One Martini backbone bead per residue (centre of mass of N, CA, C, O) as a GRO file, in nm:
protein
  404
    1MET     BB    1  -9.763   5.156 -10.889
    2PHE     BB    2  -9.506   5.167 -10.963
    3PRO     BB    3  -9.136   5.146 -10.958
    4HIS     BB    4  -9.129   5.477 -11.105
    5CYS     BB    5  -9.327   5.684 -10.928
    6VAL     BB    6  -9.098   5.839 -10.737
    7HIS     BB    7  -9.097   6.128 -10.905
    8HIS     BB    8  -9.379   6.237 -10.790
    9TRP     BB    9  -9.260   6.248 -10.497
   10ILE     BB   10  -9.035   6.466 -10.482
   11PRO     BB   11  -9.204   6.749 -10.423
   12ILE     BB   12  -9.312   6.642 -10.148
   13LEU     BB   13  -9.034   6.472 -10.004
   14GLY     BB   14  -8.774   6.504 -10.143
   15ILE     BB   15  -8.532   6.452  -9.894
   16VAL     BB   16  -8.646   6.137  -9.879
   17LEU     BB   17  -8.569   6.050 -10.184
   18LEU     BB   18  -8.262   6.189 -10.242
   19LEU     BB   19  -8.148   6.023 -10.065
   20PRO     BB   20  -8.026   5.706  -9.965
   21GLY     BB   21  -7.949   5.638  -9.695
   22ARG     BB   22  -8.033   5.350  -9.465
   23LEU     BB   23  -7.945   5.024  -9.541
   24ILE     BB   24  -8.161   4.817  -9.259
   25ALA     BB   25  -8.378   4.661  -9.308
   26GLN     BB   26  -8.165   4.426  -9.369
   27ASP     BB   27  -8.026   4.135  -9.398
   28PRO     BB   28  -7.889   3.931  -9.597
   29LEU     BB   29  -7.999   3.701  -9.730
   30THR     BB   30  -8.022   3.336  -9.658
   31GLU     BB   31  -8.001   3.019  -9.761
   32ILE     BB   32  -8.258   2.818  -9.661
   33PRO     BB   33  -8.410   2.603  -9.566
   34VAL     BB   34  -8.659   2.430  -9.666
   35ASP     BB   35  -8.979   2.343  -9.523
   36GLN     BB   36  -9.172   2.126  -9.685
   37GLU     BB   37  -9.406   2.072  -9.497
   38ARG     BB   38  -9.485   2.359  -9.431
   39PHE     BB   39  -9.562   2.451  -9.689
   40GLN     BB   40  -9.775   2.270  -9.759
   41SER     BB   41  -9.939   2.382  -9.506
   42ARG     BB   42  -9.982   2.650  -9.666
   43GLN     BB   43 -10.172   2.593  -9.938
   44GLN     BB   44 -10.437   2.655  -9.804
   45GLN     BB   45 -10.400   2.933  -9.719
   46GLY     BB   46 -10.309   3.039  -9.982
   47ARG     BB   47 -10.601   3.000 -10.119
   48GLN     BB   48 -10.759   3.164  -9.922
   49ALA     BB   49 -10.654   3.422  -9.994
   50ILE     BB   50 -10.704   3.448 -10.284
   51PHE     BB   51 -11.040   3.411 -10.213
   52LYS     BB   52 -11.040   3.686 -10.028
   53GLY     BB   53 -10.914   3.877 -10.238
   54ARG     BB   54 -11.035   3.893 -10.469
   55ARG     BB   55 -11.331   3.946 -10.349
   56TRP     BB   56 -11.238   4.225 -10.327
   57LEU     BB   57 -11.183   4.323 -10.583
   58GLU     BB   58 -11.419   4.293 -10.700
   59GLN     BB   59 -11.580   4.471 -10.537
   60GLN     BB   60 -11.429   4.764 -10.620
   61GLN     BB   61 -11.615   4.745 -10.860
   62SER     BB   62 -11.749   4.941 -11.053
   63ASP     BB   63 -12.059   4.970 -11.274
   64ASP     BB   64 -11.846   5.031 -11.540
   65GLY     BB   65 -11.594   4.823 -11.439
   66SER     BB   66 -11.405   5.003 -11.283
   67TRP     BB   67 -11.106   5.094 -11.069
   68GLN     BB   68 -11.088   5.333 -10.784
   69SER     BB   69 -10.925   5.490 -10.638
   70LYS     BB   70 -10.878   5.631 -10.267
   71THR     BB   71 -10.574   5.732 -10.264
   72TYR     BB   72 -10.540   5.863 -10.598
   73ALA     BB   73 -10.593   6.134 -10.807
   74SER     BB   74 -10.447   6.086 -11.033
   75LEU     BB   75 -10.623   5.804 -11.068
   76GLU     BB   76 -10.894   5.883 -11.203
   77SER     BB   77 -10.894   5.768 -11.473
   78ARG     BB   78 -10.889   5.421 -11.433
   79VAL     BB   79 -10.710   5.254 -11.614
   80ALA     BB   80 -10.452   5.154 -11.450
   81THR     BB   81 -10.620   5.036 -11.213
   82SER     BB   82 -10.780   4.832 -11.402
   83ALA     BB   83 -10.538   4.695 -11.584
   84LEU     BB   84 -10.415   4.570 -11.315
   85ALA     BB   85 -10.678   4.410 -11.226
   86MET     BB   86 -10.748   4.265 -11.502
   87SER     BB   87 -10.477   4.116 -11.521
   88THR     BB   88 -10.484   3.960 -11.225
   89LEU     BB   89 -10.812   3.807 -11.310
   90VAL     BB   90 -10.712   3.658 -11.530
   91GLU     BB   91 -10.493   3.500 -11.443
   92LEU     BB   92 -10.634   3.329 -11.193
   93THR     BB   93 -10.798   3.236 -11.456
   94SER     BB   94 -10.864   2.933 -11.575
   95THR     BB   95 -10.832   2.808 -11.820
   96GLY     BB   96 -11.154   2.764 -11.994
   97VAL     BB   97 -11.291   2.948 -11.789
   98GLU     BB   98 -11.542   3.110 -11.756
   99GLN     BB   99 -11.608   3.440 -11.762
  100LYS     BB  100 -11.653   3.659 -11.553
  101GLU     BB  101 -11.825   3.944 -11.518
  102THR     BB  102 -11.600   4.148 -11.437
  103ILE     BB  103 -11.454   4.122 -11.656
  104ASN     BB  104 -11.597   4.200 -11.885
  105ARG     BB  105 -11.684   4.493 -11.763
  106GLY     BB  106 -11.364   4.557 -11.762
  107LEU     BB  107 -11.300   4.547 -12.061
  108VAL     BB  108 -11.542   4.753 -12.167
  109PHE     BB  109 -11.400   4.996 -12.065
  110LEU     BB  110 -11.107   4.990 -12.179
  111LYS     BB  111 -11.219   4.980 -12.435
  112SER     BB  112 -11.326   5.274 -12.426
  113LYS     BB  113 -11.056   5.418 -12.368
  114ILE     BB  114 -10.965   5.320 -12.749
  115ASN     BB  115 -10.850   5.453 -13.014
  116GLN     BB  116 -10.722   5.290 -13.232
  117GLU     BB  117 -10.619   5.533 -13.413
  118GLU     BB  118 -10.519   5.686 -13.105
  119ILE     BB  119 -10.392   5.509 -12.862
  120TRP     BB  120 -10.209   5.673 -12.729
  121LYS     BB  121 -10.374   5.946 -12.684
  122SER     BB  122 -10.603   5.787 -12.543
  123VAL     BB  123 -10.397   5.697 -12.289
  124GLU     BB  124 -10.266   5.938 -12.221
  125ALA     BB  125 -10.484   6.081 -12.128
  126GLU     BB  126 -10.622   5.853 -11.935
  127SER     BB  127 -10.301   5.797 -11.817
  128ASN     BB  128 -10.029   5.794 -11.623
  129TYR     BB  129  -9.977   5.504 -11.749
  130PRO     BB  130  -9.943   5.419 -12.050
  131LEU     BB  131  -9.738   5.160 -12.093
  132TYR     BB  132  -9.843   4.995 -11.874
  133SER     BB  133 -10.134   4.999 -11.987
  134ILE     BB  134 -10.127   4.859 -12.243
  135CYS     BB  135  -9.952   4.607 -12.162
  136LEU     BB  136 -10.173   4.483 -11.981
  137MET     BB  137 -10.402   4.489 -12.230
  138LEU     BB  138 -10.258   4.280 -12.409
  139ALA     BB  139 -10.228   4.057 -12.202
  140THR     BB  140 -10.513   4.018 -12.150
  141LEU     BB  141 -10.619   3.956 -12.435
  142ASN     BB  142 -10.401   3.718 -12.480
  143GLN     BB  143 -10.626   3.534 -12.222
  144LEU     BB  144 -10.889   3.640 -12.394
  145GLN     BB  145 -10.967   3.537 -12.654
  146PRO     BB  146 -10.759   3.578 -12.854
  147GLU     BB  147 -10.932   3.484 -13.164
  148ALA     BB  148 -11.106   3.693 -13.142
  149THR     BB  149 -11.150   3.930 -13.404
  150VAL     BB  150 -11.145   4.186 -13.186
  151ASN     BB  151 -10.900   4.149 -13.004
  152ARG     BB  152 -10.693   4.076 -13.232
  153GLU     BB  153 -10.719   4.398 -13.349
  154LEU     BB  154 -10.638   4.500 -13.090
  155ARG     BB  155 -10.389   4.376 -13.038
  156ASP     BB  156 -10.233   4.482 -13.288
  157SER     BB  157 -10.258   4.757 -13.200
  158LEU     BB  158 -10.096   4.744 -12.944
  159SER     BB  159  -9.828   4.618 -13.080
  160ARG     BB  160  -9.760   4.836 -13.238
  161GLU     BB  161  -9.721   5.087 -13.011
  162LEU     BB  162  -9.504   4.918 -12.884
  163LEU     BB  163  -9.302   4.945 -13.102
  164ARG     BB  164  -9.287   5.224 -13.124
  165ARG     BB  165  -9.182   5.269 -12.840
  166GLN     BB  166  -8.952   5.196 -12.887
  167ARG     BB  167  -8.605   5.321 -12.848
  168ILE     BB  168  -8.547   5.267 -13.171
  169LEU     BB  169  -8.387   5.381 -13.433
  170GLN     BB  170  -8.280   5.702 -13.300
  171ALA     BB  171  -7.967   5.845 -13.319
  172ASP     BB  172  -8.032   6.170 -13.351
  173ARG     BB  173  -8.126   6.154 -13.046
  174LEU     BB  174  -7.912   6.065 -12.895
  175SER     BB  175  -7.787   6.084 -12.595
  176GLU     BB  176  -7.519   6.113 -12.374
  177GLY     BB  177  -7.546   5.775 -12.253
  178ASP     BB  178  -7.735   5.616 -12.430
  179VAL     BB  179  -7.993   5.403 -12.486
  180ALA     BB  180  -8.120   5.188 -12.689
  181GLY     BB  181  -8.447   4.924 -12.663
  182GLY     BB  182  -8.624   5.031 -12.445
  183TRP     BB  183  -8.854   5.133 -12.209
  184GLY     BB  184  -9.065   5.376 -12.107
  185PRO     BB  185  -9.351   5.517 -11.918
  186GLY     BB  186  -9.398   5.780 -12.120
  187SER     BB  187  -9.503   6.048 -12.329
  188ASP     BB  188  -9.144   6.083 -12.396
  189SER     BB  189  -9.022   5.830 -12.563
  190PHE     BB  190  -8.849   6.047 -12.781
  191GLN     BB  191  -8.714   6.140 -12.500
  192GLN     BB  192  -8.400   5.997 -12.479
  193GLY     BB  193  -8.265   6.209 -12.224
  194SER     BB  194  -8.506   6.190 -11.978
  195ALA     BB  195  -8.449   6.213 -11.657
  196ALA     BB  196  -8.746   6.125 -11.548
  197ASN     BB  197  -8.834   5.894 -11.783
  198PRO     BB  198  -8.673   5.679 -11.863
  199ALA     BB  199  -8.567   5.372 -11.931
  200ASN     BB  200  -8.683   5.037 -11.776
  201VAL     BB  201  -8.716   4.743 -11.697
  202SER     BB  202  -8.983   4.716 -11.602
  203VAL     BB  203  -9.133   4.799 -11.892
  204THR     BB  204  -8.953   4.604 -12.076
  205TYR     BB  205  -9.090   4.362 -11.950
  206PHE     BB  206  -9.382   4.398 -11.997
  207ALA     BB  207  -9.368   4.464 -12.335
  208LEU     BB  208  -9.232   4.171 -12.409
  209ALA     BB  209  -9.467   3.991 -12.249
  210ALA     BB  210  -9.686   4.111 -12.458
  211LEU     BB  211  -9.557   4.043 -12.703
  212THR     BB  212  -9.492   3.774 -12.716
  213GLY     BB  213  -9.821   3.692 -12.610
  214ALA     BB  214  -9.878   3.777 -12.943
  215GLN     BB  215  -9.634   3.731 -13.136
  216LYS     BB  216  -9.494   4.046 -13.182
  217LEU     BB  217  -9.168   3.993 -13.191
  218PRO     BB  218  -8.922   4.125 -13.366
  219LEU     BB  219  -8.572   4.054 -13.411
  220LYS     BB  220  -8.487   4.372 -13.377
  221ASN     BB  221  -8.639   4.430 -13.103
  222ARG     BB  222  -8.489   4.194 -12.965
  223PHE     BB  223  -8.190   4.298 -13.025
  224ALA     BB  224  -8.287   4.588 -12.864
  225ALA     BB  225  -8.342   4.474 -12.578
  226LEU     BB  226  -8.078   4.310 -12.532
  227ASP     BB  227  -7.891   4.595 -12.541
  228TYR     BB  228  -8.025   4.737 -12.292
  229LEU     BB  229  -7.973   4.494 -12.090
  230GLN     BB  230  -7.670   4.485 -12.085
  231HIS     BB  231  -7.674   4.773 -11.968
  232CYS     BB  232  -7.867   4.708 -11.678
  233GLN     BB  233  -7.599   4.503 -11.648
  234PHE     BB  234  -7.334   4.396 -11.473
  235PRO     BB  235  -7.035   4.395 -11.416
  236THR     BB  236  -6.764   4.286 -11.267
  237GLU     BB  237  -6.685   4.516 -11.128
  238ALA     BB  238  -6.915   4.555 -11.015
  239THR     BB  239  -7.165   4.632 -10.782
  240GLY     BB  240  -7.342   4.329 -10.795
  241ALA     BB  241  -7.258   4.130 -11.024
  242GLY     BB  242  -7.547   4.054 -11.255
  243GLY     BB  243  -7.720   4.269 -11.179
  244PHE     BB  244  -7.985   4.489 -11.193
  245VAL     BB  245  -8.084   4.803 -11.304
  246PHE     BB  246  -8.356   5.047 -11.367
  247THR     BB  247  -8.145   5.212 -11.452
  248PHE     BB  248  -7.834   5.329 -11.645
  249ILE     BB  249  -7.867   5.605 -11.449
  250PRO     BB  250  -7.654   5.571 -11.158
  251ASP     BB  251  -7.805   5.859 -11.008
  252HIS     BB  252  -8.099   5.770 -11.033
  253PRO     BB  253  -8.371   5.805 -10.799
  254LEU     BB  254  -8.466   5.491 -10.941
  255ASN     BB  255  -8.249   5.387 -10.789
  256LYS     BB  256  -8.309   5.245 -10.472
  257ALA     BB  257  -7.982   5.137 -10.392
  258GLY     BB  258  -7.812   5.330 -10.556
  259SER     BB  259  -7.475   5.428 -10.531
  260LYS     BB  260  -7.120   5.308 -10.675
  261PRO     BB  261  -6.813   5.339 -10.699
  262ASN     BB  262  -6.517   5.215 -10.847
  263GLN     BB  263  -6.195   5.202 -10.822
  264THR     BB  264  -6.135   5.426 -11.051
  265GLY     BB  265  -6.438   5.595 -11.020
  266LYS     BB  266  -6.657   5.472 -11.160
  267LEU     BB  267  -7.052   5.528 -11.161
  268TYR     BB  268  -7.320   5.300 -11.015
  269GLY     BB  269  -7.534   5.124 -10.934
  270VAL     BB  270  -7.748   4.935 -10.788
  271PRO     BB  271  -7.844   4.609 -10.738
  272TYR     BB  272  -8.162   4.479 -10.725
  273LEU     BB  273  -8.409   4.285 -10.704
  274SER     BB  274  -8.650   4.340 -10.862
  275ALA     BB  275  -8.492   4.408 -11.118
  276SER     BB  276  -8.356   4.126 -11.148
  277CYS     BB  277  -8.607   4.010 -11.204
  278ASP     BB  278  -8.717   4.130 -11.484
  279GLY     BB  279  -8.453   4.074 -11.608
  280ILE     BB  280  -8.511   3.797 -11.627
  281SER     BB  281  -8.781   3.820 -11.765
  282ALA     BB  282  -8.673   3.922 -12.009
  283LEU     BB  283  -8.496   3.767 -12.145
  284LEU     BB  284  -8.696   3.547 -12.169
  285ALA     BB  285  -8.859   3.708 -12.356
  286CYS     BB  286  -8.624   3.670 -12.565
  287ASP     BB  287  -8.535   3.351 -12.579
  288VAL     BB  288  -8.354   3.307 -12.298
  289THR     BB  289  -8.167   3.080 -12.156
  290PHE     BB  290  -8.121   2.919 -11.837
  291ALA     BB  291  -7.802   2.895 -11.928
  292ASP     BB  292  -7.724   3.156 -11.965
  293ARG     BB  293  -7.506   3.368 -11.853
  294ARG     BB  294  -7.707   3.599 -11.777
  295ILE     BB  295  -7.881   3.434 -11.580
  296GLN     BB  296  -7.671   3.310 -11.427
  297THR     BB  297  -7.550   3.529 -11.283
  298ALA     BB  298  -7.801   3.659 -11.181
  299LEU     BB  299  -7.878   3.436 -10.972
  300THR     BB  300  -7.598   3.422 -10.813
  301ILE     BB  301  -7.660   3.725 -10.702
  302LEU     BB  302  -7.953   3.759 -10.523
  303PRO     BB  303  -7.828   3.702 -10.216
  304GLN     BB  304  -7.706   4.003 -10.236
  305LEU     BB  305  -7.883   4.175 -10.233
  306SER     BB  306  -8.142   4.399 -10.206
  307HIS     BB  307  -8.430   4.359  -9.999
  308SER     BB  308  -8.761   4.384  -9.897
  309ARG     BB  309  -8.975   4.510  -9.642
  310LEU     BB  310  -9.295   4.513  -9.458
  311ALA     BB  311  -9.412   4.711  -9.267
  312GLU     BB  312  -9.567   4.854  -9.036
  313PHE     BB  313  -9.928   4.753  -8.939
  314PRO     BB  314  -9.935   4.995  -8.822
  315PHE     BB  315  -9.729   5.243  -8.821
  316ASN     BB  316  -9.389   5.301  -8.744
  317THR     BB  317  -9.188   5.557  -8.614
  318LYS     BB  318  -8.933   5.395  -8.510
  319ARG     BB  319  -8.863   5.277  -8.805
  320SER     BB  320  -8.640   5.239  -9.062
  321TYR     BB  321  -8.645   5.299  -9.385
  322GLN     BB  322  -8.651   5.194  -9.737
  323LYS     BB  323  -8.739   5.240 -10.029
  324LEU     BB  324  -8.771   4.930 -10.110
  325ASP     BB  325  -9.028   4.885  -9.889
  326ALA     BB  326  -9.239   5.024 -10.111
  327LEU     BB  327  -9.225   4.754 -10.320
  328TYR     BB  328  -9.279   4.479 -10.141
  329PHE     BB  329  -9.518   4.346 -10.366
  330TYR     BB  330  -9.378   4.402 -10.620
  331GLU     BB  331  -9.119   4.242 -10.567
  332ALA     BB  332  -9.330   3.941 -10.487
  333ALA     BB  333  -9.449   3.940 -10.784
  334ALA     BB  334  -9.085   3.916 -10.939
  335THR     BB  335  -9.001   3.666 -10.765
  336ALA     BB  336  -9.193   3.477 -10.848
  337ARG     BB  337  -9.209   3.463 -11.102
  338VAL     BB  338  -8.921   3.336 -11.143
  339TRP     BB  339  -8.987   3.086 -11.008
  340LYS     BB  340  -9.179   2.973 -11.173
  341GLN     BB  341  -9.028   2.962 -11.424
  342MET     BB  342  -8.813   2.763 -11.323
  343ARG     BB  343  -9.009   2.541 -11.233
  344GLU     BB  344  -9.102   2.498 -11.538
  345LYS     BB  345  -8.800   2.364 -11.613
  346GLY     BB  346  -8.709   2.251 -11.340
  347VAL     BB  347  -8.547   2.458 -11.166
  348GLU     BB  348  -8.369   2.496 -10.895
  349ASN     BB  349  -8.347   2.780 -10.631
  350GLN     BB  350  -8.301   2.847 -10.296
  351PHE     BB  351  -8.340   3.080 -10.266
  352LEU     BB  352  -8.609   3.145 -10.397
  353ASN     BB  353  -8.741   2.918 -10.203
  354SER     BB  354  -8.732   3.099  -9.958
  355ARG     BB  355  -8.846   3.368 -10.021
  356CYS     BB  356  -9.106   3.237 -10.111
  357HIS     BB  357  -9.158   3.154  -9.821
  358GLU     BB  358  -9.180   3.375  -9.709
  359VAL     BB  359  -9.363   3.563  -9.818
  360LEU     BB  360  -9.603   3.391  -9.801
  361GLN     BB  361  -9.634   3.417  -9.498
  362THR     BB  362  -9.684   3.725  -9.511
  363LEU     BB  363  -9.940   3.716  -9.659
  364ILE     BB  364 -10.114   3.582  -9.467
  365GLU     BB  365 -10.035   3.759  -9.190
  366LYS     BB  366 -10.146   4.041  -9.334
  367GLN     BB  367 -10.425   3.997  -9.410
  368GLN     BB  368 -10.696   4.140  -9.402
  369ALA     BB  369 -11.013   4.049  -9.302
  370ASP     BB  370 -11.110   4.179  -9.623
  371GLY     BB  371 -10.861   4.061  -9.814
  372HIS     BB  372 -10.641   4.277  -9.798
  373TRP     BB  373 -10.368   4.489  -9.870
  374GLU     BB  374 -10.096   4.663  -9.761
  375ASN     BB  375  -9.878   4.954  -9.733
  376PRO     BB  376  -9.734   5.247  -9.543
  377LEU     BB  377  -9.562   5.318  -9.774
  378PRO     BB  378  -9.619   5.587 -10.022
  379TRP     BB  379  -9.383   5.597 -10.244
  380MET     BB  380  -9.550   5.359 -10.495
  381MET     BB  381  -9.846   5.322 -10.370
  382GLU     BB  382  -9.898   5.082 -10.168
  383ASP     BB  383 -10.122   5.229  -9.994
  384ASP     BB  384 -10.307   5.109 -10.189
  385PRO     BB  385 -10.489   4.843 -10.207
  386LEU     BB  386 -10.488   4.805 -10.571
  387ILE     BB  387 -10.224   4.746 -10.553
  388ALA     BB  388 -10.148   4.549 -10.319
  389THR     BB  389 -10.308   4.348 -10.423
  390ALA     BB  390 -10.267   4.258 -10.666
  391PHE     BB  391  -9.962   4.159 -10.636
  392ALA     BB  392 -10.001   3.944 -10.416
  393LEU     BB  393 -10.225   3.762 -10.587
  394GLN     BB  394  -9.963   3.735 -10.806
  395THR     BB  395  -9.795   3.575 -10.587
  396LEU     BB  396  -9.994   3.323 -10.514
  397HIS     BB  397 -10.000   3.239 -10.748
  398HIS     BB  398  -9.692   3.145 -10.829
  399CYS     BB  399  -9.649   3.005 -10.574
  400LEU     BB  400  -9.919   2.774 -10.618
  401THR     BB  401  -9.866   2.682 -10.897
  402PRO     BB  402  -9.775   2.425 -11.070
  403ALA     BB  403  -9.520   2.229 -11.199
  404GLU     BB  404  -9.517   2.125 -11.543
   0.00000   0.00000   0.00000
């Protein structure tokens, strides 16, 4: 479902996910000038794709307001899938427009799963991805009548829970090489040395974005997060300098572009596109400006980083794919999000222009007749149409939202 979930498949896929494999999906994307007229001609097709995709996503809602995965029994609690669907639909709803019944029923379902006295226990019990779920719930409430008393109280409770789950100020629990300041995905949040679920740049971004949207990010937590992000952004002597890895543990299988030694033999994870886009957005959520060296170096390296391609559908067994290809829709949403953030600040980037133009075209061409998308590769759960469609809709929304 989210880019950390590959570890759930290790027992099933075994050697497929643990070996680096051949990174032959694509040559590095070059900065091709965008044909603006052609891009403009895609705008209407993109809007039609959003309309069809949103209608499909709304039609998947159950009578109780939830969204149930029909692909993964492990998501039977419906909390994670419902939080993702809800956050996507709310993002697509313009400010000031009366919320549809779909959104209202979804909100009722999510609230029914939260015991405000023990938020973590209630969400953990109901969701395979409790931190992601809390982040998405808070992000949804940030946009839905944020001043309503009942929503404000719940936002405050969710914010406190997120802050409590940040890996911060626990020096006695740090293992060698561990760094506090980030967020991990699951219930082992206080087990600093967890090999399965380390803090990562993806959950850290979602937590920072939700807390910033709720105006609940204290300075000490912001500084701790920046310290964590510094360890995920690679120094000049490493491959892909300036880019971000998923987690700073270099040989962790969740670093989907693998790892390499530098000239002195020190092992580094290899940065890749989706992690670097999450890193840039996380820095922005901490009030780092686009002019800052950390963001400028990340933007400079983006064209050189490994990125995904969408596997053929129906699946072509004669083609070779890398782990990154299994998170095509997540990467597309992250890339388009950064592009939108830059456009809002009046900042141009030719690589992101080219990449988003390419992704927009692919999403329009690969949308299924009923409005959904899916990825034939199962390793990141994007073969679940609910997950792929949510990220595809976010991508289209970011690509087609006019710069302010």
